[in-house]
Coordinates of C-alpha atoms and ligand atoms in Angstrom, one line a residue:
Chain A
M746 CA -31.7 17.8 -1.1
P747 CA -28.7 16.0 -2.3
D748 CA -28.7 14.6 -5.8
A749 CA -28.5 10.8 -5.7
D750 CA -26.6 10.8 -9.1
I751 CA -23.7 12.9 -7.7
L752 CA -21.3 10.2 -6.4
I753 CA -18.5 12.5 -5.4
A754 CA -18.6 16.2 -4.5
A755 CA -15.5 18.3 -3.5
R756 CA -15.7 21.8 -2.5
G757 CA -12.5 23.7 -1.7
L758 CA -10.7 20.4 -1.3
T759 CA -7.1 20.9 -0.2
K760 CA -4.2 18.6 0.7
R761 CA -1.0 19.9 2.2
F762 CA 2.3 18.1 2.9
G763 CA 3.9 20.3 5.6
D764 CA 4.1 23.8 4.2
F765 CA 3.6 22.5 0.7
T766 CA 0.0 22.6 -0.9
A767 CA -0.4 19.9 -3.3
V768 CA -4.0 20.3 -3.9
D769 CA -5.3 23.8 -3.5
G770 CA -8.9 24.2 -2.9
I771 CA -10.3 22.3 -5.8
D772 CA -14.3 22.1 -6.7
F773 CA -15.6 19.2 -8.7
E774 CA -18.6 16.8 -8.8
L775 CA -18.6 13.1 -10.2
R776 CA -21.9 12.0 -11.8
R777 CA -23.2 8.4 -12.0
G778 CA -22.2 6.7 -15.1
E779 CA -19.7 9.3 -16.5
A780 CA -16.1 9.0 -17.3
F781 CA -14.4 11.9 -15.5
G782 CA -10.8 13.0 -16.0
F783 CA -8.0 14.9 -14.3
L784 CA -5.6 16.1 -17.1
G785 CA -2.5 17.7 -15.8
P786 CA 1.4 17.3 -15.8
N787 CA 3.4 15.5 -13.3
G788 CA 3.2 17.2 -9.9
A789 CA -0.2 18.8 -10.6
G790 CA -1.7 17.1 -7.6
K791 CA -3.8 14.4 -9.5
S792 CA -2.5 11.5 -7.5
S793 CA -2.9 13.4 -4.2
T794 CA -6.5 13.9 -5.2
M795 CA -7.1 10.4 -6.0
R796 CA -5.7 9.2 -2.7
M797 CA -8.1 11.5 -0.9
I798 CA -11.0 10.0 -2.9
G799 CA -9.7 6.6 -2.3
C800 CA -9.8 7.3 1.5
V801 CA -6.1 6.6 2.0
S802 CA -5.2 10.2 2.4
P803 CA -7.2 12.6 4.8
P804 CA -8.0 15.9 3.4
S805 CA -6.2 18.8 4.9
G806 CA -9.1 21.1 4.2
G807 CA -12.4 21.7 2.3
E808 CA -15.3 19.2 1.9
L809 CA -15.3 16.0 0.4
S810 CA -18.3 13.6 0.2
I811 CA -18.1 10.3 -1.5
L812 CA -21.3 8.2 -2.2
G813 CA -22.9 10.6 0.4
L814 CA -20.4 9.5 3.1
N815 CA -17.5 11.2 4.9
P816 CA -14.2 9.7 3.9
V817 CA -12.6 10.4 7.3
L818 CA -15.4 8.8 9.3
D819 CA -16.5 6.1 6.9
G820 CA -13.3 5.2 5.2
P821 CA -13.6 1.3 5.2
A822 CA -17.4 1.6 4.1
I823 CA -16.5 3.9 1.3
R824 CA -13.5 1.7 0.1
A825 CA -15.8 -1.3 0.0
R826 CA -17.7 0.3 -2.8
L827 CA -14.6 1.6 -4.7
G828 CA -12.3 0.1 -7.3
V829 CA -8.7 1.5 -7.4
C830 CA -5.9 1.3 -9.7
P831 CA -3.0 3.3 -8.1
Q832 CA -0.4 4.9 -10.1
D833 CA 2.2 2.4 -9.0
D834 CA 1.5 -1.3 -9.3
T835 CA 0.9 -2.9 -6.0
L836 CA 0.4 -6.5 -7.2
D837 CA 1.5 -9.1 -4.8
V838 CA 4.4 -10.7 -6.4
E839 CA 4.5 -13.5 -4.2
L840 CA 1.2 -14.8 -5.5
T841 CA -0.1 -16.1 -8.9
V842 CA -2.3 -14.1 -11.0
R843 CA -5.4 -15.9 -9.9
E844 CA -4.2 -15.7 -6.2
N845 CA -3.9 -11.8 -6.5
L846 CA -7.6 -11.6 -7.3
L847 CA -8.5 -14.2 -4.6
I848 CA -6.6 -12.5 -1.7
Y849 CA -7.7 -8.9 -3.0
G850 CA -11.2 -10.2 -2.9
R851 CA -10.9 -11.7 0.6
Y852 CA -9.6 -8.2 1.7
F853 CA -13.2 -7.1 0.8
G854 CA -14.7 -10.0 2.8
L855 CA -16.1 -11.6 -0.2
P856 CA -16.7 -15.5 0.0
R857 CA -14.2 -17.5 -2.0
R858 CA -17.0 -19.0 -4.3
V859 CA -18.0 -15.5 -5.3
I860 CA -14.4 -14.5 -5.9
A861 CA -13.8 -17.5 -8.0
E862 CA -16.8 -16.8 -10.3
R863 CA -15.7 -13.2 -10.8
T864 CA -12.1 -14.2 -11.3
A865 CA -12.9 -16.2 -14.2
R866 CA -15.0 -13.4 -15.8
L867 CA -12.5 -10.8 -14.9
L868 CA -9.4 -12.8 -16.3
D869 CA -11.2 -13.3 -19.4
F870 CA -12.1 -9.6 -19.7
V871 CA -8.5 -8.4 -19.3
Q872 CA -7.4 -11.3 -21.5
L873 CA -5.1 -13.1 -18.9
T874 CA -7.0 -16.4 -18.7
E875 CA -3.9 -18.1 -19.9
R876 CA -1.7 -16.6 -17.5
A877 CA -4.1 -17.4 -14.4
D878 CA -1.6 -19.6 -12.6
D879 CA 1.7 -17.9 -13.5
Q880 CA 3.5 -15.8 -11.0
V881 CA 3.0 -12.0 -11.5
D882 CA 6.6 -10.8 -11.9
P883 CA 7.2 -12.2 -15.3
L884 CA 4.1 -10.3 -16.7
S885 CA 4.7 -7.5 -19.0
G886 CA 3.9 -4.0 -17.9
G887 CA 0.6 -4.1 -19.9
M888 CA -0.5 -7.3 -18.4
K889 CA 0.2 -6.0 -14.9
R890 CA -1.9 -3.0 -15.5
R891 CA -4.7 -5.2 -16.9
L892 CA -4.3 -7.4 -13.8
T893 CA -4.6 -4.4 -11.6
I894 CA -7.7 -3.3 -13.5
A895 CA -9.0 -6.7 -13.0
R896 CA -8.2 -6.8 -9.3
S897 CA -9.9 -3.5 -8.9
L898 CA -13.2 -4.7 -10.3
I899 CA -13.3 -7.8 -7.8
N900 CA -15.8 -6.0 -5.5
E901 CA -17.9 -4.7 -8.4
P902 CA -17.2 -1.1 -7.4
E903 CA -19.6 1.7 -7.9
I904 CA -16.7 4.0 -8.8
L905 CA -13.5 3.0 -10.5
I906 CA -10.5 5.2 -9.9
L907 CA -7.6 4.8 -12.2
D908 CA -4.4 6.9 -11.5
E909 CA -2.4 7.2 -14.8
P910 CA -3.7 3.9 -16.2
T911 CA -1.3 3.7 -19.2
T912 CA 1.7 5.6 -18.0
G913 CA 4.9 3.7 -18.8
L914 CA 3.2 1.4 -21.2
D915 CA 4.2 1.2 -24.9
P916 CA 1.7 2.3 -27.6
Q917 CA 0.4 -1.1 -28.4
A918 CA -0.3 -1.9 -24.6
R919 CA -1.9 1.2 -24.1
H920 CA -4.3 0.6 -26.6
V921 CA -5.3 -2.6 -25.2
V922 CA -5.9 -0.9 -21.8
W923 CA -7.9 1.9 -23.6
D924 CA -10.0 -0.8 -25.4
R925 CA -10.9 -2.5 -22.0
L926 CA -11.5 0.9 -20.3
F927 CA -13.7 1.7 -23.1
R928 CA -15.7 -1.3 -22.7
L929 CA -16.1 -0.7 -18.9
K930 CA -17.5 2.7 -19.7
Q931 CA -20.0 1.3 -22.1
Q932 CA -21.1 -1.1 -19.5
G933 CA -22.0 2.0 -17.4
V934 CA -19.2 1.9 -14.8
T935 CA -18.4 5.2 -13.4
L936 CA -14.9 6.1 -14.1
I937 CA -12.6 8.8 -12.6
L938 CA -9.1 8.9 -14.1
T939 CA -6.0 11.0 -14.0
T940 CA -3.6 11.2 -17.0
H941 CA -0.9 13.6 -18.3
Y942 CA -1.8 12.3 -21.8
M943 CA -4.1 14.4 -23.7
D944 CA -5.0 11.5 -26.2
E945 CA -6.0 9.3 -23.3
A946 CA -8.1 12.2 -21.8
E947 CA -9.7 12.7 -25.3
Q948 CA -10.4 9.1 -25.8
L949 CA -11.9 8.2 -22.5
C950 CA -13.3 11.2 -20.7
D951 CA -16.8 12.5 -21.2
R952 CA -15.7 15.4 -19.0
L953 CA -12.6 16.6 -17.5
V954 CA -10.9 19.2 -15.5
V955 CA -7.5 20.5 -16.4
M956 CA -5.2 20.5 -13.3
D957 CA -2.1 22.5 -12.8
R958 CA -0.1 23.2 -9.6
G959 CA -2.9 22.1 -7.3
K960 CA -5.6 24.0 -9.0
I961 CA -8.3 23.3 -11.6
A962 CA -7.7 25.6 -14.6
A963 CA -10.8 24.8 -16.5
E964 CA -13.5 22.2 -16.8
G965 CA -15.5 20.7 -19.6
S966 CA -15.9 18.0 -22.2
P967 CA -12.7 17.6 -24.4
R968 CA -14.8 19.4 -27.2
Q969 CA -16.0 22.2 -25.1
L970 CA -12.6 22.9 -23.8
I971 CA -11.0 22.9 -27.2
E972 CA -13.8 25.3 -28.4
A973 CA -13.4 27.6 -25.4
Y974 CA -9.6 27.6 -25.4
S975 CA -8.3 26.9 -28.6
T976 CA -8.9 27.4 -32.3
P977 CA -10.1 24.6 -34.8
E978 CA -6.8 24.2 -36.4
V979 CA -3.3 24.7 -35.5
L980 CA -0.3 25.3 -37.9
E981 CA 3.0 23.8 -36.8
L982 CA 6.0 25.3 -38.2
R983 CA 9.6 24.1 -37.8
F984 CA 12.6 26.2 -38.9
H985 CA 16.3 25.7 -39.0
V986 CA 17.5 26.0 -35.3
S987 CA 19.6 29.1 -36.2
D988 CA 16.7 30.8 -37.8
H989 CA 14.1 29.8 -35.3
E990 CA 13.8 33.1 -33.5
Q991 CA 14.1 35.4 -36.5
A992 CA 11.5 33.4 -38.2
A993 CA 9.2 33.7 -35.1
E994 CA 9.3 37.4 -35.2
K995 CA 8.2 37.5 -39.0
V996 CA 5.5 34.8 -38.5
A997 CA 4.0 37.1 -35.8
N998 CA 2.9 39.3 -38.7
A999 CA 0.7 36.6 -40.3
P1000 CA -2.7 36.8 -39.2
S1001 CA -3.7 34.1 -36.4
E1002 CA -5.7 34.1 -33.1
R1003 CA -2.6 33.3 -31.0
M1004 CA 1.1 32.2 -31.6
E1005 CA 3.1 30.1 -29.3
V1006 CA 6.8 29.8 -29.7
L1007 CA 8.1 26.5 -28.4
A1008 CA 11.8 25.5 -28.2
D1009 CA 11.6 23.5 -31.4
R1010 CA 8.5 24.7 -33.1
I1011 CA 6.2 27.6 -33.7
L1012 CA 2.4 27.1 -33.3
L1013 CA -0.2 29.2 -35.1
Y1014 CA -3.7 29.0 -33.7
V1015 CA -6.0 29.6 -36.8
I1016 CA -9.5 28.8 -38.3
D1017 CA -7.9 27.5 -41.4
G1018 CA -4.4 26.1 -41.3
D1019 CA -3.7 25.9 -45.0
A1020 CA -4.6 29.6 -45.5
A1021 CA -2.2 30.5 -42.6
L1022 CA 0.4 28.5 -44.2
A1023 CA 0.0 30.4 -47.6
A1024 CA 0.0 33.7 -45.6
V1025 CA 3.4 32.7 -44.0
R1026 CA 4.8 31.8 -47.3
A1027 CA 3.6 35.2 -48.6
L1028 CA 5.7 36.9 -46.0
G1029 CA 8.8 35.1 -47.8
L1030 CA 9.3 32.5 -45.2
E1031 CA 9.9 28.8 -46.1
P1032 CA 9.5 26.5 -43.1
L1033 CA 11.6 23.2 -43.0
T1034 CA 8.4 21.4 -42.3
S1035 CA 4.9 22.6 -41.8
L1036 CA 1.9 20.5 -40.5
V1037 CA -1.8 21.5 -40.2
R1038 CA -3.7 19.6 -37.5
R1039 CA -6.8 20.0 -35.4
S1040 CA -6.5 21.5 -31.9
T1041 CA -6.1 19.0 -29.1
L1042 CA -6.2 19.2 -25.3
E1043 CA -2.5 19.7 -25.3
D1044 CA -3.2 23.2 -27.0
V1045 CA -5.8 23.7 -24.2
F1046 CA -3.3 23.3 -21.7
L1047 CA -0.6 25.4 -23.4
R1048 CA -3.0 28.2 -23.5
L1049 CA -4.2 27.8 -20.0
T1050 CA -0.9 27.3 -18.4
G1051 CA 1.8 28.5 -20.9
R1052 CA 3.5 25.2 -20.6
R1053 CA 3.3 21.9 -22.2
L1054 CA 1.8 18.8 -20.6
E1055 CA 5.2 16.8 -20.7
D1056 CA 7.1 19.6 -19.1
G1057 CA 5.4 19.3 -15.8
Chain B
M319 CA -36.2 10.6 8.5
S320 CA -33.2 10.8 6.4
E321 CA -32.7 14.3 7.6
L322 CA -32.6 13.0 11.2
S323 CA -30.1 10.4 10.4
E324 CA -27.9 13.0 8.7
H325 CA -28.0 15.0 12.0
L326 CA -27.1 12.0 14.2
R327 CA -24.2 11.3 11.8
A328 CA -22.9 14.8 12.1
L329 CA -23.4 14.9 15.9
P330 CA -20.2 12.9 17.0
L331 CA -18.4 15.0 14.6
R332 CA -18.9 17.9 16.7
I333 CA -18.2 16.4 20.0
L334 CA -14.9 14.6 18.9
P335 CA -12.4 15.6 16.2
P336 CA -12.8 13.4 13.2
Q337 CA -9.2 12.1 13.4
L338 CA -9.8 10.8 17.0
L339 CA -13.0 9.0 15.8
A340 CA -11.4 7.4 12.7
A341 CA -8.5 6.2 15.0
R342 CA -11.1 4.0 16.9
G343 CA -11.3 1.2 14.6
R344 CA -7.7 1.5 13.5
L345 CA -5.7 0.7 16.6
L346 CA -6.9 -2.7 17.1
G347 CA -7.7 -4.9 14.2
G348 CA -10.7 -7.0 13.5
R349 CA -11.7 -9.6 10.9
G350 CA -9.6 -8.1 8.3
S351 CA -6.5 -9.5 10.1
G352 CA -7.6 -13.0 9.3
Y353 CA -7.5 -11.9 5.5
L354 CA -3.8 -11.0 5.8
I355 CA -3.0 -14.3 7.5
E356 CA -4.7 -16.1 4.6
R357 CA -2.7 -14.3 2.3
H358 CA 0.6 -15.3 4.0
A359 CA -0.5 -18.8 4.2
R360 CA -1.0 -18.8 0.4
A361 CA 2.3 -17.0 -0.3
Y362 CA 4.2 -19.5 1.9
R363 CA 2.7 -22.4 -0.1
H364 CA 5.1 -21.1 -2.8
A365 CA 8.0 -21.0 -0.3
W366 CA 7.3 -23.9 2.0
L367 CA 11.1 -24.6 2.4
I368 CA 11.4 -21.4 4.4
L369 CA 8.7 -22.6 6.7
V370 CA 10.2 -26.1 7.1
S371 CA 13.8 -24.7 7.8
G372 CA 12.4 -22.8 10.8
F373 CA 11.8 -26.0 12.6
F374 CA 15.4 -27.2 12.6
E375 CA 17.3 -24.2 13.9
P376 CA 16.3 -24.6 17.5
L377 CA 16.3 -28.4 17.2
F378 CA 19.9 -28.4 16.3
Y379 CA 20.8 -26.2 19.1
L380 CA 18.9 -28.4 21.5
L381 CA 20.6 -31.6 20.1
S382 CA 24.0 -30.1 20.0
I383 CA 23.6 -29.0 23.7
G384 CA 21.9 -32.0 24.8
I385 CA 24.2 -34.6 23.3
G386 CA 27.6 -32.5 23.8
I387 CA 27.7 -29.9 26.2
G388 CA 24.9 -31.4 28.6
V389 CA 27.1 -34.4 29.3
L390 CA 30.2 -32.3 30.0
V391 CA 28.4 -29.9 32.3
G392 CA 26.2 -32.0 34.2
K393 CA 23.9 -30.3 36.7
V394 CA 23.0 -26.7 37.4
T395 CA 21.1 -24.8 39.9
G396 CA 17.5 -24.3 38.5
P397 CA 14.6 -22.5 39.8
G398 CA 14.2 -22.4 43.6
G399 CA 17.8 -23.7 44.0
H400 CA 17.1 -27.3 42.9
L401 CA 19.6 -29.0 40.8
V402 CA 18.6 -30.0 37.3
G403 CA 20.2 -31.5 34.4
F404 CA 21.9 -28.9 32.1
T405 CA 20.0 -29.9 29.0
S406 CA 16.7 -29.7 31.0
F407 CA 17.9 -26.3 32.1
V408 CA 18.7 -25.0 28.8
A409 CA 15.9 -26.5 26.6
P410 CA 13.0 -24.1 27.9
A411 CA 15.3 -21.1 27.3
L412 CA 16.1 -22.1 23.8
L413 CA 12.4 -22.5 23.2
A414 CA 11.9 -19.1 24.5
T415 CA 14.8 -17.7 22.4
S416 CA 13.4 -19.4 19.3
S417 CA 9.9 -17.8 19.9
M418 CA 11.7 -14.6 20.2
N419 CA 13.8 -14.8 17.2
G420 CA 11.0 -16.2 15.0
A421 CA 8.6 -13.4 16.1
V422 CA 11.4 -10.8 15.7
F423 CA 12.3 -12.0 12.2
D424 CA 8.7 -12.0 10.9
S425 CA 7.8 -8.7 12.4
T426 CA 10.9 -6.8 11.4
L427 CA 12.5 -8.0 8.2
N428 CA 9.5 -9.4 6.7
V429 CA 7.2 -6.4 7.7
F430 CA 9.8 -3.9 6.6
F431 CA 10.0 -5.6 3.1
R432 CA 6.2 -5.6 2.8
L433 CA 5.9 -2.1 4.1
K434 CA 8.5 -0.3 2.0
Y435 CA 9.1 -2.6 -1.2
A436 CA 6.2 -5.0 -1.7
K437 CA 3.5 -2.4 -1.0
L438 CA 1.6 -5.0 0.5
Y439 CA -0.2 -2.8 2.9
D440 CA -0.8 -0.1 0.5
A441 CA -2.9 -2.4 -1.6
A442 CA -4.7 -3.9 1.5
L443 CA -5.6 -0.4 2.8
A444 CA -7.2 0.5 -0.5
T445 CA -9.8 -2.0 0.5
P446 CA -11.9 -2.0 3.7
M447 CA -9.0 -3.3 5.6
R448 CA -7.7 -1.0 8.4
S449 CA -4.1 -0.4 9.7
G450 CA -5.0 -2.2 12.9
D451 CA -6.1 -5.3 10.8
V452 CA -2.7 -5.2 9.1
A453 CA -0.7 -5.0 12.5
L454 CA -3.0 -7.7 14.1
G455 CA -2.8 -9.9 11.0
E456 CA 1.1 -9.7 11.0
I457 CA 1.4 -10.5 14.5
G458 CA -1.1 -13.3 14.2
W459 CA 0.9 -14.9 11.4
A460 CA 4.0 -14.6 13.4
L461 CA 2.3 -16.3 16.2
I462 CA 0.8 -19.1 13.9
R463 CA 4.1 -19.8 12.6
G464 CA 5.9 -19.6 16.0
G465 CA 3.2 -21.8 17.5
L466 CA 4.0 -24.7 14.9
Y467 CA 7.6 -24.5 15.8
A468 CA 6.9 -24.6 19.6
V469 CA 4.8 -27.7 19.2
A470 CA 7.4 -29.4 17.3
F471 CA 10.0 -28.3 19.9
M472 CA 7.9 -29.5 22.8
V473 CA 7.6 -32.9 21.2
V474 CA 11.2 -33.2 20.8
M475 CA 11.7 -32.2 24.4
L476 CA 9.1 -34.8 25.6
A477 CA 10.9 -37.4 23.5
M478 CA 14.3 -36.4 25.1
G479 CA 13.0 -36.5 28.6
L480 CA 13.3 -33.0 29.2
V481 CA 9.8 -32.3 30.4
H482 CA 9.5 -32.8 34.1
S483 CA 5.9 -31.5 34.9
A484 CA 2.4 -31.4 33.7
W485 CA 2.5 -27.6 33.9
A486 CA 4.4 -28.0 30.6
V487 CA 1.1 -28.0 28.9
F488 CA 1.1 -24.3 29.2
A489 CA 4.5 -24.1 27.5
I490 CA 2.9 -23.8 24.2
P491 CA 0.6 -20.9 25.0
T492 CA 3.6 -19.3 26.9
A493 CA 5.7 -19.6 23.8
L494 CA 2.8 -17.8 21.9
L495 CA 2.8 -15.0 24.5
I496 CA 6.5 -14.6 24.0
G497 CA 5.9 -14.4 20.3
F498 CA 3.2 -12.0 20.7
A499 CA 5.3 -9.7 22.9
F500 CA 8.3 -9.7 20.5
A501 CA 6.1 -9.5 17.3
G502 CA 4.2 -6.6 18.7
A503 CA 7.6 -4.8 20.0
G504 CA 9.2 -5.7 16.6
M505 CA 6.5 -4.4 14.3
A506 CA 6.2 -1.2 16.2
A507 CA 10.0 -0.9 15.9
T508 CA 9.9 -1.6 12.2
T509 CA 7.7 1.3 11.5
F510 CA 10.6 3.5 12.8
I511 CA 13.2 1.7 10.7
R512 CA 14.6 3.8 7.8
S513 CA 16.9 1.5 6.0
W514 CA 18.2 -1.9 6.2
L515 CA 21.3 -0.7 8.2
D516 CA 18.9 -0.1 11.1
F517 CA 18.2 -3.8 11.4
E518 CA 21.7 -3.9 13.0
F519 CA 20.0 -2.4 16.2
V520 CA 17.5 -5.4 16.1
T521 CA 20.5 -7.8 16.3
L522 CA 22.2 -5.6 18.9
A523 CA 19.0 -6.0 20.9
T524 CA 18.2 -9.7 20.5
L525 CA 21.7 -11.3 20.4
P526 CA 23.0 -10.3 23.8
M527 CA 19.6 -11.0 25.3
F528 CA 19.9 -14.7 23.9
L529 CA 23.4 -14.9 25.3
F530 CA 23.0 -13.2 28.8
S531 CA 19.3 -13.8 29.9
T532 CA 20.1 -16.9 31.9
T533 CA 19.9 -19.1 28.9
F534 CA 22.9 -21.1 29.7
Y535 CA 23.4 -20.6 33.3
P536 CA 21.3 -19.1 36.3
L537 CA 20.9 -15.6 37.3
S538 CA 22.7 -16.1 40.5
V539 CA 26.0 -16.2 38.6
Y540 CA 25.8 -12.4 38.2
P541 CA 26.5 -9.7 40.8
R542 CA 23.5 -8.0 42.0
P543 CA 23.3 -4.8 39.8
I544 CA 23.6 -7.0 36.7
Q545 CA 20.8 -9.3 38.1
Y546 CA 18.5 -6.4 38.1
V547 CA 19.3 -5.6 34.6
V548 CA 18.8 -9.1 33.3
D549 CA 15.6 -9.2 35.4
C550 CA 14.2 -6.4 33.3
T551 CA 14.8 -7.9 29.9
P552 CA 11.9 -9.3 28.1
L553 CA 13.5 -12.5 27.0
Y554 CA 14.3 -13.3 30.9
Q555 CA 10.5 -13.0 31.4
G556 CA 9.9 -15.7 28.8
I557 CA 12.9 -18.0 29.9
A558 CA 11.7 -17.8 33.5
L559 CA 8.1 -18.7 32.6
L560 CA 9.0 -21.6 30.4
R561 CA 11.7 -23.0 32.7
G562 CA 9.3 -22.9 35.5
L563 CA 6.7 -24.7 33.6
T564 CA 8.8 -27.5 32.2
L565 CA 10.7 -28.1 35.3
G566 CA 7.5 -27.9 37.4
Y567 CA 8.3 -24.8 39.8
V568 CA 5.3 -22.9 39.4
G569 CA 4.4 -20.0 41.6
P570 CA 2.1 -16.8 41.5
G571 CA 5.4 -14.9 40.9
L572 CA 5.4 -16.3 37.3
L573 CA 2.2 -14.1 36.6
W574 CA 4.4 -11.0 36.8
H575 CA 6.3 -12.4 33.7
V576 CA 3.0 -13.0 32.0
L577 CA 1.8 -9.5 32.6
Y578 CA 5.1 -7.9 31.5
L579 CA 4.9 -9.8 28.1
A580 CA 1.1 -9.2 27.6
I581 CA 1.5 -5.6 28.0
M582 CA 4.7 -5.3 25.9
G583 CA 2.7 -7.1 23.1
M584 CA -0.4 -5.0 23.5
A585 CA 1.7 -1.7 23.5
G586 CA 3.6 -2.8 20.3
L587 CA 0.4 -3.8 18.5
A588 CA -1.3 -0.4 19.3
I589 CA 2.0 1.6 18.3
A590 CA 2.3 -0.5 15.2
G591 CA -1.3 0.1 14.1
R592 CA -1.0 3.9 14.8
R593 CA 2.2 4.3 13.1
I594 CA 1.2 2.3 9.9
S595 CA -1.6 4.8 9.4
R596 CA 0.8 7.7 10.0
L597 CA 3.2 6.1 7.3
L598 CA 0.8 5.0 4.7
L599 CA -2.3 7.1 5.0
R600 CA -0.8 10.4 4.6
Ligands
ADP439 N1 3.6 12.2 0.6 C1 4.0 13.3 0.3 N2 4.8 14.1 1.0 C2 5.2 15.2 0.5 N3 4.9 15.8 -0.8 C3 4.2 15.0 -1.6 C4 3.7 13.8 -1.0 N4 2.8 13.3 -2.1 C5 3.0 14.1 -3.1 N5 3.7 15.2 -2.8 C6 4.0 16.3 -3.6 O1 2.6 16.9 -4.1 C7 2.8 17.3 -5.4 C8 1.7 16.7 -6.2 O2 1.9 15.3 -6.3 P1 1.0 14.4 -7.0 O3 -0.3 14.5 -6.4 O4 1.6 13.0 -6.9 O5 0.8 14.9 -8.5 P2 0.6 14.1 -9.7 O6 0.0 12.8 -9.4 O7 -0.3 15.1 -10.5 O8 1.9 14.0 -10.5 C9 4.1 17.1 -6.0 O9 4.9 18.1 -5.7 C10 4.7 16.0 -4.8 O10 6.0 16.0 -4.9
MG440 MG1 0.4 10.9 -9.9

């Protein structure tokens, strides 16, 4: 008996391009009303997964059910109920902001009157009312993203798919987008998003999977993942480049759960960062800089894959 | 009850591979094609000059030939061996050529830009639109645009006294048929184009057709073997049709040309829809 609150179910979902396996047998479920994330570096297979969910890329293997339907057979029927913000903007630069919503709404077969009503509301929501009759091209990157979000909402979708919603935006523009997405979440819109920013995942996702090289490495809420795969605090130490390696050998003698030596920093995973710093100093080491911080999803990723998110 | 419908839904899956089933709606478009046409109409509101300029090119040709060359040349042998004025001979060929050029331009350069750069179809295919809708919409738009030009051209032909038969009422639908054939073929070809350089092949196909498909002189000037070659070109079908209609030499033989062009357009449309799926729905 299928659970009506499971909107997407994937089992062994696979995507191959020729000999290359971009998505390698992943399992996940999306529940109604949650914000579900795919966190992973470039090339992890996030977009490939989103495109399969968006019914614009047939799976090469496994099972995928979206809103209880089969994406290969019922693509148009499923797409009618999805909102999609693709990774790269696909706005229509030959049309104005308002016309972008109009035509996109028409693709869904919506009557012009309904679209006009929703357009006014959506442009207000993404703070683009003043630009309604401007061409799209001169808009800033953040505005284009917000317009894409507005466009994806024109059909009042049951699931909103966001592929790297803030990649390429400056910090301020990112915060505006996050704010809007957070509001959508509060309105009960079901979100599925991908990101390679751990702060984005932490801010927006109720539940997420860590994806790497086509596979899911771990799943849980941000807090669960941090608890399971990291320590409460992290001590970051920076030494002179020439001393870096020697220092790393010595720091290894300080008590810690785990140590990571990066190219420019040493990370000590500990319960109490200040105590750990004191222990390092007691070994006769004096770092150039030191920082005690809470664990993040970045640390989870490092633990799971041995690499940093940005490294890909 | 719901279990039963689950079974029914799963049934065709076992009989036919899902790809085949999904291809069903994809090849030939439906209602969605109208939305793409609506989009183009909107976009051209911002670029109406491009629309208007398309009216003039064939008209300038006609005037230049009608006023200048036509007077020098006098009469030529038209369909069925009858002598006709040179301008009356060339005008329907110019209409056919302009239908070809307009359709080819819309379905190659414009479609390539939308496919590869503007990502227009990527956006459309994220909605309930199908690749068949995209193919049909593009071809439909090319036809609407070409149809407007054909009407304008026929009005000028009438005014210049170049229409000699009531059969000419079928000239506009025929111009649309020519547009359909070339838009279908052009769009199908475009899905194979890799870079802007490849468009040289398009010119390489259309320009000689314009010059040699009996646009300016009858087929009889060629030696036999060349006549057969010209007889097979798609533009020749269109010219023969329009010439027969505007000069009033109509026989069942013209239906072959209709069939040729209709098949060419349908095949192009089917190939284009399938290829767009292959290219974009990977
Ligand atoms: N259409 C395609 N053809 C061939 N390889 C592809 C295609 N799309 C993606 N890939 C490859 O699949 C891998 C995963 O890509 P993608 O899903 O875009 O990852 P992400 O979105 O996580 O960065 C990459 O190595 C990419 O090069
Ligand atoms: Mg991606």
